[in-house]
Amino acid sequence: MRRVRFEVNGGPEVLFTEDVEAPAPGPGELLVRADAIGVTLPVVRKVREGSEPFPLGGEVAGTVVEVGEGVTAFAPGDRVTGLCFSHGYAELAVLHEAMTSRIPDHASSVEAVALVRSGLVARGAYESARPQPGESVLVTAAASAVGQIALQLARAGGASRVVAAVSSAEKADFVRETGADEVVLYGDESWGEPVDVVLDGVGGELLKPAVKALAPGGRLVAFSSGGGTVEVYDLLVGGKSVIAFQMALIARGKPELYAAWRDELWELHRAGRLRAAVHAELPLEEAARAHELIDSRRNLGKVVLVTGGA
């Protein structure tokens, strides 16, 4: 089978495709023939900035071809999506049963990797803010795979005003079509009228203007892998707060909530109230191009690798 790997950390150019033997599923695992593989910013960052190479994991959607010992919820032929923690950029990937779910009939494999993981992060971040109907919401990285779903969830959740913060004016039309009432650029002197909630998927130097954009009593939810520092004084002045959200804690510690959020996302999708925007579907061999798209912040929605069956 074909898979993508790298041997030294660096930019997209370090990725290469190789032919290897297919893996075998262990106890509690599924072997899945991948149709679609989601590319995420955290993985792109780890390839560039990590201290050593690692197996490229991520979101995978496809068809079960073999199940390991003890697996009872799935069988060969089932269409599934889930997280692969080892060599997910491949034609065949191993998924853990607990981190896998069925793809409904109304969705494709590409839609599954564009909606499930990114949607769960957006759903969890929004929930962490404890939003109330009628409050205003600002989303950074609003044109990203997670950001564009967060905009839609804020709209569906009854936000009175939805603001999209993006890196360039070229993204304005996309985020307005996705659900934003207003669009601001990161470099703008002001991000407009203060908001009750900021969902931040960028971090770093953007935390300061994000905190400044909060109204008194406002909440910022940080879910980015970009790090950053917040001055406590900036929070004290307006009684503001910062909340950290990590999807892995929900997936591992609250599987029932994880499943409920996932089912909610699929129902919104089935009803036509939530769309999974896909910027590009690229062949597995073009993984470097996929990483470059995300690294340069040019993507509008999800970037997906396909193997031919998606």
PDB file of N, CA, C and O in Angstrom, residues 128-161:
ATOM      1  N   SER A 128     -18.070  25.421  25.499  1.00  0.00           N
ATOM      2  CA  SER A 128     -17.243  25.842  26.632  1.00  0.00           C
ATOM      3  C   SER A 128     -17.455  27.306  26.991  1.00  0.00           C
ATOM      4  O   SER A 128     -17.215  27.715  28.135  1.00  0.00           O
ATOM      5  N   ALA A 129     -17.888  28.097  26.038  1.00  0.00           N
ATOM      6  CA  ALA A 129     -18.128  29.522  26.284  1.00  0.00           C
ATOM      7  C   ALA A 129     -19.423  29.779  27.051  1.00  0.00           C
ATOM      8  O   ALA A 129     -19.696  30.909  27.436  1.00  0.00           O
ATOM      9  N   ARG A 130     -20.223  28.737  27.240  1.00  0.00           N
ATOM     10  CA  ARG A 130     -21.539  28.858  27.887  1.00  0.00           C
ATOM     11  C   ARG A 130     -22.375  29.949  27.211  1.00  0.00           C
ATOM     12  O   ARG A 130     -22.843  30.881  27.874  1.00  0.00           O
ATOM     13  N   PRO A 131     -22.578  29.852  25.912  1.00  0.00           N
ATOM     14  CA  PRO A 131     -23.290  30.920  25.181  1.00  0.00           C
ATOM     15  C   PRO A 131     -24.760  30.996  25.562  1.00  0.00           C
ATOM     16  O   PRO A 131     -25.410  29.978  25.844  1.00  0.00           O
ATOM     17  N   GLN A 132     -25.265  32.202  25.569  1.00  0.00           N
ATOM     18  CA  GLN A 132     -26.676  32.443  25.818  1.00  0.00           C
ATOM     19  C   GLN A 132     -27.316  33.002  24.546  1.00  0.00           C
ATOM     20  O   GLN A 132     -26.669  33.744  23.797  1.00  0.00           O
ATOM     21  N   PRO A 133     -28.573  32.660  24.273  1.00  0.00           N
ATOM     22  CA  PRO A 133     -29.238  33.205  23.077  1.00  0.00           C
ATOM     23  C   PRO A 133     -29.186  34.728  23.076  1.00  0.00           C
ATOM     24  O   PRO A 133     -29.400  35.375  24.103  1.00  0.00           O
ATOM     25  N   GLY A 134     -28.875  35.293  21.933  1.00  0.00           N
ATOM     26  CA  GLY A 134     -28.819  36.748  21.819  1.00  0.00           C
ATOM     27  C   GLY A 134     -27.451  37.336  22.052  1.00  0.00           C
ATOM     28  O   GLY A 134     -27.247  38.545  21.839  1.00  0.00           O
ATOM     29  N   GLU A 135     -26.479  36.525  22.489  1.00  0.00           N
ATOM     30  CA  GLU A 135     -25.130  37.047  22.677  1.00  0.00           C
ATOM     31  C   GLU A 135     -24.414  37.145  21.327  1.00  0.00           C
ATOM     32  O   GLU A 135     -24.803  36.501  20.347  1.00  0.00           O
ATOM     33  N   SER A 136     -23.344  37.933  21.312  1.00  0.00           N
ATOM     34  CA  SER A 136     -22.556  38.098  20.100  1.00  0.00           C
ATOM     35  C   SER A 136     -21.308  37.223  20.176  1.00  0.00           C
ATOM     36  O   SER A 136     -20.762  36.988  21.255  1.00  0.00           O
ATOM     37  N   VAL A 137     -20.869  36.757  18.999  1.00  0.00           N
ATOM     38  CA  VAL A 137     -19.752  35.801  18.937  1.00  0.00           C
ATOM     39  C   VAL A 137     -18.772  36.222  17.847  1.00  0.00           C
ATOM     40  O   VAL A 137     -19.181  36.587  16.738  1.00  0.00           O
ATOM     41  N   LEU A 138     -17.483  36.168  18.158  1.00  0.00           N
ATOM     42  CA  LEU A 138     -16.433  36.409  17.175  1.00  0.00           C
ATOM     43  C   LEU A 138     -15.588  35.148  17.068  1.00  0.00           C
ATOM     44  O   LEU A 138     -15.215  34.552  18.082  1.00  0.00           O
ATOM     45  N   VAL A 139     -15.268  34.753  15.841  1.00  0.00           N
ATOM     46  CA  VAL A 139     -14.480  33.550  15.589  1.00  0.00           C
ATOM     47  C   VAL A 139     -13.215  33.935  14.842  1.00  0.00           C
ATOM     48  O   VAL A 139     -13.296  34.560  13.771  1.00  0.00           O
ATOM     49  N   THR A 140     -12.053  33.585  15.386  1.00  0.00           N
ATOM     50  CA  THR A 140     -10.803  33.788  14.646  1.00  0.00           C
ATOM     51  C   THR A 140     -10.540  32.557  13.780  1.00  0.00           C
ATOM     52  O   THR A 140     -11.154  31.512  13.968  1.00  0.00           O
ATOM     53  N   ALA A 141      -9.625  32.701  12.830  1.00  0.00           N
ATOM     54  CA  ALA A 141      -9.391  31.624  11.851  1.00  0.00           C
ATOM     55  C   ALA A 141     -10.729  31.168  11.286  1.00  0.00           C
ATOM     56  O   ALA A 141     -10.981  29.977  11.103  1.00  0.00           O
ATOM     57  N   ALA A 142     -11.579  32.147  10.989  1.00  0.00           N
ATOM     58  CA  ALA A 142     -12.966  31.854  10.635  1.00  0.00           C
ATOM     59  C   ALA A 142     -13.124  31.136   9.304  1.00  0.00           C
ATOM     60  O   ALA A 142     -14.174  30.531   9.049  1.00  0.00           O
ATOM     61  N   ALA A 143     -12.108  31.180   8.453  1.00  0.00           N
ATOM     62  CA  ALA A 143     -12.196  30.492   7.163  1.00  0.00           C
ATOM     63  C   ALA A 143     -11.600  29.093   7.217  1.00  0.00           C
ATOM     64  O   ALA A 143     -11.593  28.388   6.211  1.00  0.00           O
ATOM     65  N   SER A 144     -11.111  28.686   8.380  1.00  0.00           N
ATOM     66  CA  SER A 144     -10.501  27.365   8.516  1.00  0.00           C
ATOM     67  C   SER A 144     -11.579  26.290   8.609  1.00  0.00           C
ATOM     68  O   SER A 144     -12.780  26.575   8.690  1.00  0.00           O
ATOM     69  N   ALA A 145     -11.149  25.029   8.623  1.00  0.00           N
ATOM     70  CA  ALA A 145     -12.096  23.919   8.720  1.00  0.00           C
ATOM     71  C   ALA A 145     -12.936  24.006   9.985  1.00  0.00           C
ATOM     72  O   ALA A 145     -14.152  23.790   9.962  1.00  0.00           O
ATOM     73  N   VAL A 146     -12.298  24.335  11.117  1.00  0.00           N
ATOM     74  CA  VAL A 146     -13.029  24.478  12.377  1.00  0.00           C
ATOM     75  C   VAL A 146     -13.791  25.798  12.410  1.00  0.00           C
ATOM     76  O   VAL A 146     -14.956  25.852  12.815  1.00  0.00           O
ATOM     77  N   GLY A 147     -13.130  26.870  11.977  1.00  0.00           N
ATOM     78  CA  GLY A 147     -13.730  28.195  12.072  1.00  0.00           C
ATOM     79  C   GLY A 147     -15.029  28.338  11.321  1.00  0.00           C
ATOM     80  O   GLY A 147     -16.003  28.906  11.826  1.00  0.00           O
ATOM     81  N   GLN A 148     -15.093  27.817  10.092  1.00  0.00           N
ATOM     82  CA  GLN A 148     -16.314  27.984   9.299  1.00  0.00           C
ATOM     83  C   GLN A 148     -17.484  27.202   9.900  1.00  0.00           C
ATOM     84  O   GLN A 148     -18.628  27.621   9.796  1.00  0.00           O
ATOM     85  N   ILE A 149     -17.189  26.081  10.595  1.00  0.00           N
ATOM     86  CA  ILE A 149     -18.267  25.364  11.279  1.00  0.00           C
ATOM     87  C   ILE A 149     -18.689  26.119  12.532  1.00  0.00           C
ATOM     88  O   ILE A 149     -19.876  26.187  12.858  1.00  0.00           O
ATOM     89  N   ALA A 150     -17.723  26.729  13.232  1.00  0.00           N
ATOM     90  CA  ALA A 150     -18.051  27.519  14.417  1.00  0.00           C
ATOM     91  C   ALA A 150     -18.979  28.682  14.066  1.00  0.00           C
ATOM     92  O   ALA A 150     -19.907  29.002  14.818  1.00  0.00           O
ATOM     93  N   LEU A 151     -18.738  29.322  12.927  1.00  0.00           N
ATOM     94  CA  LEU A 151     -19.626  30.394  12.486  1.00  0.00           C
ATOM     95  C   LEU A 151     -21.057  29.875  12.331  1.00  0.00           C
ATOM     96  O   LEU A 151     -22.028  30.514  12.771  1.00  0.00           O
ATOM     97  N   GLN A 152     -21.200  28.722  11.713  1.00  0.00           N
ATOM     98  CA  GLN A 152     -22.522  28.154  11.475  1.00  0.00           C
ATOM     99  C   GLN A 152     -23.199  27.739  12.773  1.00  0.00           C
ATOM    100  O   GLN A 152     -24.418  27.923  12.946  1.00  0.00           O
ATOM    101  N   LEU A 153     -22.418  27.190  13.715  1.00  0.00           N
ATOM    102  CA  LEU A 153     -22.992  26.780  14.993  1.00  0.00           C
ATOM    103  C   LEU A 153     -23.438  27.992  15.804  1.00  0.00           C
ATOM    104  O   LEU A 153     -24.470  27.941  16.489  1.00  0.00           O
ATOM    105  N   ALA A 154     -22.676  29.078  15.743  1.00  0.00           N
ATOM    106  CA  ALA A 154     -23.085  30.294  16.439  1.00  0.00           C
ATOM    107  C   ALA A 154     -24.385  30.832  15.865  1.00  0.00           C
ATOM    108  O   ALA A 154     -25.292  31.251  16.602  1.00  0.00           O
ATOM    109  N   ARG A 155     -24.507  30.788  14.544  1.00  0.00           N
ATOM    110  CA  ARG A 155     -25.734  31.231  13.896  1.00  0.00           C
ATOM    111  C   ARG A 155     -26.908  30.332  14.297  1.00  0.00           C
ATOM    112  O   ARG A 155     -27.967  30.807  14.671  1.00  0.00           O
ATOM    113  N   ALA A 156     -26.692  29.007  14.248  1.00  0.00           N
ATOM    114  CA  ALA A 156     -27.756  28.071  14.611  1.00  0.00           C
ATOM    115  C   ALA A 156     -28.108  28.153  16.088  1.00  0.00           C
ATOM    116  O   ALA A 156     -29.242  27.854  16.486  1.00  0.00           O
ATOM    117  N   GLY A 157     -27.134  28.593  16.920  1.00  0.00           N
ATOM    118  CA  GLY A 157     -27.366  28.676  18.358  1.00  0.00           C
ATOM    119  C   GLY A 157     -28.040  29.943  18.812  1.00  0.00           C
ATOM    120  O   GLY A 157     -28.245  30.132  20.019  1.00  0.00           O
ATOM    121  N   GLY A 158     -28.398  30.815  17.892  1.00  0.00           N
ATOM    122  CA  GLY A 158     -29.145  32.018  18.259  1.00  0.00           C
ATOM    123  C   GLY A 158     -28.310  33.236  18.567  1.00  0.00           C
ATOM    124  O   GLY A 158     -28.802  34.173  19.221  1.00  0.00           O
ATOM    125  N   ALA A 159     -27.070  33.283  18.096  1.00  0.00           N
ATOM    126  CA  ALA A 159     -26.243  34.475  18.315  1.00  0.00           C
ATOM    127  C   ALA A 159     -26.867  35.675  17.608  1.00  0.00           C
ATOM    128  O   ALA A 159     -27.354  35.568  16.483  1.00  0.00           O
ATOM    129  N   SER A 160     -26.843  36.821  18.279  1.00  0.00           N
ATOM    130  CA  SER A 160     -27.428  38.029  17.694  1.00  0.00           C
ATOM    131  C   SER A 160     -26.522  38.647  16.645  1.00  0.00           C
ATOM    132  O   SER A 160     -26.988  39.348  15.739  1.00  0.00           O
ATOM    133  N   ARG A 161     -25.243  38.384  16.748  1.00  0.00           N
ATOM    134  CA  ARG A 161     -24.257  38.972  15.840  1.00  0.00           C
ATOM    135  C   ARG A 161     -23.066  38.034  15.765  1.00  0.00           C
ATOM    136  O   ARG A 161     -22.514  37.620  16.792  1.00  0.00           O
TER     137      ARG A 161
END
